[in-house]
């Protein structure tokens, strides 16, 4: 089969309006949101149904064409961009954007992979429920991508990562077969739980085409507070207090270093620091519950007074209106945008046990300063989850040396590993962390991963080269072949 | 290697006190709690450490000896008993019973597989936390078994199944290698999430030797209510109301048919029905929160008044003391024990979408009555999870016909399947449901399961014949061999 025949075949499956081959029209599909990943592809294929996805995968399989599944392209690891050798078609799920059904009394909704997160949240609200996944890209990210990267966001402390929000999946496998696992059950111990394999696998084990997602009661009150604290250690003591006081009603607990606030207030119109005096660290906390605003606010005030008495915080502002609360969240959500304009930085999406965050921050700073004099710490993130966006900036006006990025990554990730942490807390691996992963995972774990990839995608046609390094895959394939030849 | 040499080798690994070969001493290890599963084994091996488990697995691998991993033997599906052909050693984790560490500020605890659930709960309480898993067998079940069966229990509506309570695992693989996945992280997207493969796999993919489990804030108030309702449909309306009113603070929501209460009050000393008038159905509800008992009770009273006004319940008792609350829970937990004395029954552990429970119950009863005249419905379970223990009893004084069990199972499970439900909500598959599973799973799903088993345990030495039917495994092995021979 020639590539022309494959294209004819694909056009036959998805229709003329379902395939893009023009270079200019393809551009948006080949570039990531942050423009840090770009690739090339012979075609962007946009099926409208699971059956079409299945047929596309079968056609590609016959031709030996590889496939990059793609959603809203808001990922930051290059997982949804093709490589630059035109060896893969882009399979965009954007036209599979239907909410198939809502089961209010079961607190579930069945959605197609191309549904924009915002749409799902809006449909949940119509049913007087919430779908709690919330992240900066809410207006453009798609649920298939959220699930494939096990997206995190600001409300994980209460509701868990995307994994916790998925009851069932529909997946097209590498050979084109469809697995219908669209179950809306809270409990199902009938056999291995296969959905967890595909969640967070970044499209390397199968293509998620639809999901049953879980809905939650809408909170009746939300109290947002912005707190000044002297150190991450004090912030941790406050977190422990807040969890004891509010349990699951603690909906967000974000730690933010002062430089992040200063830069954001400088760069982003309409954002200002509501706490009067300067403070080295801040906490943005949200408590939400089913009681009235007055009751919830009373409980928050009580806890914060105790925290002030205990010296955990030095100043506190409780948002007095929805508008003020939104401003605080805009400040938080704009940090990444503001950060872009501050020069060269080294980004990390790391997690360590929550209890170890203060020690980690104490130890990493002198190491980095010794490596790159003048480097400025720029740390914010989800302290409640032990997850930091640890993005130090080089000194103002300075230029990074060629090896700085790699040296910083190694320093940061080695210390993360020493603390039993993760080099990717919520962003995934993609291409960005693929080769580093080999340094931080045991051989046993890497071999299990490679074995799964070989089992589910023996021809390596689904998002090849992402997550698992090709050499690792080749080595494991050889081991399995040898072991089978020996009759084991 | 002869079996004698294997025994010498095993004795060398675990010590003389670590191996049991005497028939009488082995008996307890060969029988399930309910005495519905019995097997035979050449030896019970009781390692004290992960290293010993690894060596035992390697020694068995060399000999071709198969292994049944075993915890507290409280399962009901035969998953932890050997077959009756003495082809497997029993590998008991009971001597691996240490709490390795508690990280209070991280809300995690690292425990060995042989820790009794009650011990873990007690250690959590010492740290002013809870480990929320709670089921009837709390005093004897072990966490390794809880994790391997993804145990449910009465608090799943709030905290999720065991799967949700596990942050990390240590697993000995079929070739004896140890996977150290003991991470205490709330977020980790660095590669495939392997722990979910082993959770709920019933020891067929690896032997869980330790886990990092999650702790939660201790609720400061708990309100237990026992409610009389006219129908499952009204109970569902109450459930929806309670979720909206309490969100995660709704900690239990158990639906109980009147016959269950009557039988339990008759059979179990010290248990009585606190609701005056007779009612066809009851709900046992618990709400717990971080506020005072008075505040929580006020909220419960308000919601229950509204439920009475709306006709969802006809009578309500709120426990006025810890003692009264414990009596209500004793009544609930004693239903299974009382049920045993009522003659032949047909047990099912099923789930359907919560919204469909009333329809399911409406439709199943006439079908069963037509099949077995006089059959008495005996239904209780976790309505909040859509999970029913659906255990109808034959008529008093009647005897079951030889084919009744199979006919009832098929009728019940076929309807469960038609409702998109599961034939095992929380008990697992083991031997009990292994052959039925083939009827209710798609070929695609069964083949994925068999593929995983072949990948992780190519010699089929870990808990062989459980979960996956041998014919299915053989068929899939042939498919993979053929596909490899063809160079795919």
PDB file of N, CA, C and O in Angstrom, chain A residues 214-255:
ATOM      1  N   UNK A 214     -17.249  10.943  36.962  1.00  0.00           N
ATOM      2  CA  UNK A 214     -18.037  11.048  38.183  1.00  0.00           C
ATOM      3  C   UNK A 214     -18.387  12.500  38.497  1.00  0.00           C
ATOM      4  O   UNK A 214     -17.561  13.395  38.347  1.00  0.00           O
ATOM      5  N   UNK A 215     -19.604  12.689  38.937  1.00  0.00           N
ATOM      6  CA  UNK A 215     -20.051  14.020  39.348  1.00  0.00           C
ATOM      7  C   UNK A 215     -20.154  14.068  40.876  1.00  0.00           C
ATOM      8  O   UNK A 215     -20.253  13.037  41.537  1.00  0.00           O
ATOM      9  N   UNK A 216     -20.157  15.270  41.405  1.00  0.00           N
ATOM     10  CA  UNK A 216     -20.177  15.463  42.853  1.00  0.00           C
ATOM     11  C   UNK A 216     -21.199  16.533  43.219  1.00  0.00           C
ATOM     12  O   UNK A 216     -21.555  17.369  42.383  1.00  0.00           O
ATOM     13  N   UNK A 217     -21.654  16.505  44.470  1.00  0.00           N
ATOM     14  CA  UNK A 217     -22.601  17.539  44.884  1.00  0.00           C
ATOM     15  C   UNK A 217     -21.972  18.923  44.758  1.00  0.00           C
ATOM     16  O   UNK A 217     -20.773  19.084  44.994  1.00  0.00           O
ATOM     17  N   UNK A 218     -22.781  19.880  44.377  1.00  0.00           N
ATOM     18  CA  UNK A 218     -22.282  21.248  44.278  1.00  0.00           C
ATOM     19  C   UNK A 218     -22.121  21.821  45.692  1.00  0.00           C
ATOM     20  O   UNK A 218     -23.062  21.772  46.485  1.00  0.00           O
ATOM     21  N   UNK A 219     -20.942  22.330  46.013  1.00  0.00           N
ATOM     22  CA  UNK A 219     -20.810  22.968  47.333  1.00  0.00           C
ATOM     23  C   UNK A 219     -21.728  24.189  47.432  1.00  0.00           C
ATOM     24  O   UNK A 219     -21.915  24.910  46.450  1.00  0.00           O
ATOM     25  N   UNK A 220     -22.301  24.382  48.611  1.00  0.00           N
ATOM     26  CA  UNK A 220     -23.219  25.513  48.803  1.00  0.00           C
ATOM     27  C   UNK A 220     -22.498  26.761  49.270  1.00  0.00           C
ATOM     28  O   UNK A 220     -23.043  27.863  49.212  1.00  0.00           O
ATOM     29  N   UNK A 221     -21.288  26.581  49.768  1.00  0.00           N
ATOM     30  CA  UNK A 221     -20.523  27.747  50.204  1.00  0.00           C
ATOM     31  C   UNK A 221     -19.052  27.520  49.872  1.00  0.00           C
ATOM     32  O   UNK A 221     -18.575  26.383  49.870  1.00  0.00           O
ATOM     33  N   UNK A 222     -18.376  28.610  49.540  1.00  0.00           N
ATOM     34  CA  UNK A 222     -16.938  28.545  49.249  1.00  0.00           C
ATOM     35  C   UNK A 222     -16.268  29.736  49.896  1.00  0.00           C
ATOM     36  O   UNK A 222     -16.661  30.884  49.632  1.00  0.00           O
ATOM     37  N   UNK A 223     -15.278  29.468  50.711  1.00  0.00           N
ATOM     38  CA  UNK A 223     -14.549  30.550  51.362  1.00  0.00           C
ATOM     39  C   UNK A 223     -13.102  30.481  50.895  1.00  0.00           C
ATOM     40  O   UNK A 223     -12.447  29.441  51.026  1.00  0.00           O
ATOM     41  N   UNK A 224     -12.618  31.584  50.338  1.00  0.00           N
ATOM     42  CA  UNK A 224     -11.246  31.657  49.853  1.00  0.00           C
ATOM     43  C   UNK A 224     -10.451  32.580  50.770  1.00  0.00           C
ATOM     44  O   UNK A 224     -10.919  33.674  51.091  1.00  0.00           O
ATOM     45  N   UNK A 225      -9.281  32.141  51.171  1.00  0.00           N
ATOM     46  CA  UNK A 225      -8.448  32.965  52.048  1.00  0.00           C
ATOM     47  C   UNK A 225      -7.043  33.046  51.488  1.00  0.00           C
ATOM     48  O   UNK A 225      -6.533  32.077  50.906  1.00  0.00           O
ATOM     49  N   UNK A 226      -6.430  34.212  51.652  1.00  0.00           N
ATOM     50  CA  UNK A 226      -5.049  34.418  51.211  1.00  0.00           C
ATOM     51  C   UNK A 226      -4.241  34.757  52.451  1.00  0.00           C
ATOM     52  O   UNK A 226      -4.554  35.709  53.167  1.00  0.00           O
ATOM     53  N   UNK A 227      -3.216  33.965  52.702  1.00  0.00           N
ATOM     54  CA  UNK A 227      -2.559  33.998  53.994  1.00  0.00           C
ATOM     55  C   UNK A 227      -1.067  34.227  53.826  1.00  0.00           C
ATOM     56  O   UNK A 227      -0.447  33.672  52.915  1.00  0.00           O
ATOM     57  N   UNK A 228      -0.510  35.036  54.704  1.00  0.00           N
ATOM     58  CA  UNK A 228       0.932  35.269  54.684  1.00  0.00           C
ATOM     59  C   UNK A 228       1.585  34.389  55.737  1.00  0.00           C
ATOM     60  O   UNK A 228       1.126  34.326  56.885  1.00  0.00           O
ATOM     61  N   UNK A 229       2.652  33.703  55.335  1.00  0.00           N
ATOM     62  CA  UNK A 229       3.315  32.787  56.266  1.00  0.00           C
ATOM     63  C   UNK A 229       4.831  32.933  56.115  1.00  0.00           C
ATOM     64  O   UNK A 229       5.324  33.360  55.059  1.00  0.00           O
ATOM     65  N   UNK A 230       5.560  32.597  57.178  1.00  0.00           N
ATOM     66  CA  UNK A 230       6.997  32.866  57.182  1.00  0.00           C
ATOM     67  C   UNK A 230       7.795  31.816  56.438  1.00  0.00           C
ATOM     68  O   UNK A 230       8.909  32.087  55.987  1.00  0.00           O
ATOM     69  N   UNK A 231       7.263  30.630  56.324  1.00  0.00           N
ATOM     70  CA  UNK A 231       8.075  29.547  55.754  1.00  0.00           C
ATOM     71  C   UNK A 231       7.190  28.392  55.306  1.00  0.00           C
ATOM     72  O   UNK A 231       6.057  28.240  55.783  1.00  0.00           O
ATOM     73  N   UNK A 232       7.716  27.562  54.422  1.00  0.00           N
ATOM     74  CA  UNK A 232       6.973  26.340  54.060  1.00  0.00           C
ATOM     75  C   UNK A 232       6.690  25.457  55.275  1.00  0.00           C
ATOM     76  O   UNK A 232       5.677  24.753  55.304  1.00  0.00           O
ATOM     77  N   UNK A 233       7.588  25.509  56.278  1.00  0.00           N
ATOM     78  CA  UNK A 233       7.374  24.691  57.482  1.00  0.00           C
ATOM     79  C   UNK A 233       6.117  25.153  58.225  1.00  0.00           C
ATOM     80  O   UNK A 233       5.305  24.340  58.677  1.00  0.00           O
ATOM     81  N   UNK A 234       5.963  26.480  58.316  1.00  0.00           N
ATOM     82  CA  UNK A 234       4.746  27.000  58.946  1.00  0.00           C
ATOM     83  C   UNK A 234       3.519  26.687  58.088  1.00  0.00           C
ATOM     84  O   UNK A 234       2.449  26.371  58.608  1.00  0.00           O
ATOM     85  N   UNK A 235       3.694  26.767  56.780  1.00  0.00           N
ATOM     86  CA  UNK A 235       2.572  26.455  55.881  1.00  0.00           C
ATOM     87  C   UNK A 235       2.149  24.999  56.055  1.00  0.00           C
ATOM     88  O   UNK A 235       0.952  24.680  56.040  1.00  0.00           O
ATOM     89  N   UNK A 236       3.123  24.120  56.253  1.00  0.00           N
ATOM     90  CA  UNK A 236       2.805  22.701  56.470  1.00  0.00           C
ATOM     91  C   UNK A 236       2.022  22.517  57.769  1.00  0.00           C
ATOM     92  O   UNK A 236       1.052  21.749  57.824  1.00  0.00           O
ATOM     93  N   UNK A 237       2.429  23.232  58.817  1.00  0.00           N
ATOM     94  CA  UNK A 237       1.685  23.137  60.090  1.00  0.00           C
ATOM     95  C   UNK A 237       0.253  23.635  59.892  1.00  0.00           C
ATOM     96  O   UNK A 237      -0.698  23.055  60.427  1.00  0.00           O
ATOM     97  N   UNK A 238       0.110  24.697  59.105  1.00  0.00           N
ATOM     98  CA  UNK A 238      -1.240  25.187  58.816  1.00  0.00           C
ATOM     99  C   UNK A 238      -2.044  24.154  58.032  1.00  0.00           C
ATOM    100  O   UNK A 238      -3.241  23.948  58.288  1.00  0.00           O
ATOM    101  N   UNK A 239      -1.387  23.501  57.071  1.00  0.00           N
ATOM    102  CA  UNK A 239      -2.071  22.476  56.273  1.00  0.00           C
ATOM    103  C   UNK A 239      -2.596  21.358  57.170  1.00  0.00           C
ATOM    104  O   UNK A 239      -3.745  20.914  57.030  1.00  0.00           O
ATOM    105  N   UNK A 240      -1.744  20.891  58.085  1.00  0.00           N
ATOM    106  CA  UNK A 240      -2.162  19.821  58.993  1.00  0.00           C
ATOM    107  C   UNK A 240      -3.366  20.289  59.818  1.00  0.00           C
ATOM    108  O   UNK A 240      -4.356  19.564  59.968  1.00  0.00           O
ATOM    109  N   UNK A 241      -3.297  21.523  60.298  1.00  0.00           N
ATOM    110  CA  UNK A 241      -4.417  22.075  61.063  1.00  0.00           C
ATOM    111  C   UNK A 241      -5.685  22.135  60.198  1.00  0.00           C
ATOM    112  O   UNK A 241      -6.783  21.766  60.644  1.00  0.00           O
ATOM    113  N   UNK A 242      -5.521  22.587  58.975  1.00  0.00           N
ATOM    114  CA  UNK A 242      -6.689  22.757  58.096  1.00  0.00           C
ATOM    115  C   UNK A 242      -7.317  21.411  57.749  1.00  0.00           C
ATOM    116  O   UNK A 242      -8.542  21.275  57.684  1.00  0.00           O
ATOM    117  N   UNK A 243      -6.483  20.396  57.541  1.00  0.00           N
ATOM    118  CA  UNK A 243      -7.049  19.069  57.242  1.00  0.00           C
ATOM    119  C   UNK A 243      -7.824  18.554  58.450  1.00  0.00           C
ATOM    120  O   UNK A 243      -8.891  17.961  58.301  1.00  0.00           O
ATOM    121  N   UNK A 244      -7.296  18.767  59.641  1.00  0.00           N
ATOM    122  CA  UNK A 244      -8.014  18.313  60.826  1.00  0.00           C
ATOM    123  C   UNK A 244      -9.311  19.087  61.014  1.00  0.00           C
ATOM    124  O   UNK A 244     -10.325  18.529  61.444  1.00  0.00           O
ATOM    125  N   UNK A 245      -9.274  20.365  60.675  1.00  0.00           N
ATOM    126  CA  UNK A 245     -10.460  21.198  60.893  1.00  0.00           C
ATOM    127  C   UNK A 245     -11.535  20.969  59.835  1.00  0.00           C
ATOM    128  O   UNK A 245     -12.726  21.044  60.130  1.00  0.00           O
ATOM    129  N   UNK A 246     -11.115  20.702  58.604  1.00  0.00           N
ATOM    130  CA  UNK A 246     -12.085  20.700  57.505  1.00  0.00           C
ATOM    131  C   UNK A 246     -12.203  19.365  56.767  1.00  0.00           C
ATOM    132  O   UNK A 246     -13.109  19.194  55.963  1.00  0.00           O
ATOM    133  N   UNK A 247     -11.278  18.457  56.991  1.00  0.00           N
ATOM    134  CA  UNK A 247     -11.276  17.182  56.261  1.00  0.00           C
ATOM    135  C   UNK A 247     -11.464  17.450  54.768  1.00  0.00           C
ATOM    136  O   UNK A 247     -10.784  18.316  54.218  1.00  0.00           O
ATOM    137  N   UNK A 248     -12.387  16.723  54.098  1.00  0.00           N
ATOM    138  CA  UNK A 248     -12.535  16.869  52.646  1.00  0.00           C
ATOM    139  C   UNK A 248     -12.995  18.266  52.242  1.00  0.00           C
ATOM    140  O   UNK A 248     -12.923  18.619  51.070  1.00  0.00           O
ATOM    141  N   UNK A 249     -13.521  19.042  53.196  1.00  0.00           N
ATOM    142  CA  UNK A 249     -13.999  20.370  52.796  1.00  0.00           C
ATOM    143  C   UNK A 249     -12.853  21.320  52.481  1.00  0.00           C
ATOM    144  O   UNK A 249     -13.075  22.408  51.950  1.00  0.00           O
ATOM    145  N   UNK A 250     -11.637  20.913  52.817  1.00  0.00           N
ATOM    146  CA  UNK A 250     -10.471  21.672  52.372  1.00  0.00           C
ATOM    147  C   UNK A 250     -10.286  21.368  50.887  1.00  0.00           C
ATOM    148  O   UNK A 250      -9.885  20.278  50.502  1.00  0.00           O
ATOM    149  N   UNK A 251     -10.618  22.341  50.052  1.00  0.00           N
ATOM    150  CA  UNK A 251     -10.739  22.093  48.617  1.00  0.00           C
ATOM    151  C   UNK A 251      -9.483  22.503  47.849  1.00  0.00           C
ATOM    152  O   UNK A 251      -9.230  22.005  46.757  1.00  0.00           O
ATOM    153  N   UNK A 252      -8.721  23.432  48.405  1.00  0.00           N
ATOM    154  CA  UNK A 252      -7.466  23.834  47.760  1.00  0.00           C
ATOM    155  C   UNK A 252      -6.515  24.350  48.831  1.00  0.00           C
ATOM    156  O   UNK A 252      -6.941  24.942  49.828  1.00  0.00           O
ATOM    157  N   UNK A 253      -5.220  24.087  48.616  1.00  0.00           N
ATOM    158  CA  UNK A 253      -4.207  24.587  49.550  1.00  0.00           C
ATOM    159  C   UNK A 253      -2.940  24.805  48.749  1.00  0.00           C
ATOM    160  O   UNK A 253      -2.141  23.899  48.546  1.00  0.00           O
ATOM    161  N   UNK A 254      -2.779  26.038  48.264  1.00  0.00           N
ATOM    162  CA  UNK A 254      -1.699  26.367  47.352  1.00  0.00           C
ATOM    163  C   UNK A 254      -0.627  27.172  48.066  1.00  0.00           C
ATOM    164  O   UNK A 254      -0.926  28.173  48.726  1.00  0.00           O
ATOM    165  N   UNK A 255       0.601  26.741  47.932  1.00  0.00           N
ATOM    166  CA  UNK A 255       1.739  27.464  48.501  1.00  0.00           C
ATOM    167  C   UNK A 255       2.361  28.314  47.394  1.00  0.00           C
ATOM    168  O   UNK A 255       2.569  27.831  46.282  1.00  0.00           O
TER     169      UNK A 255
END
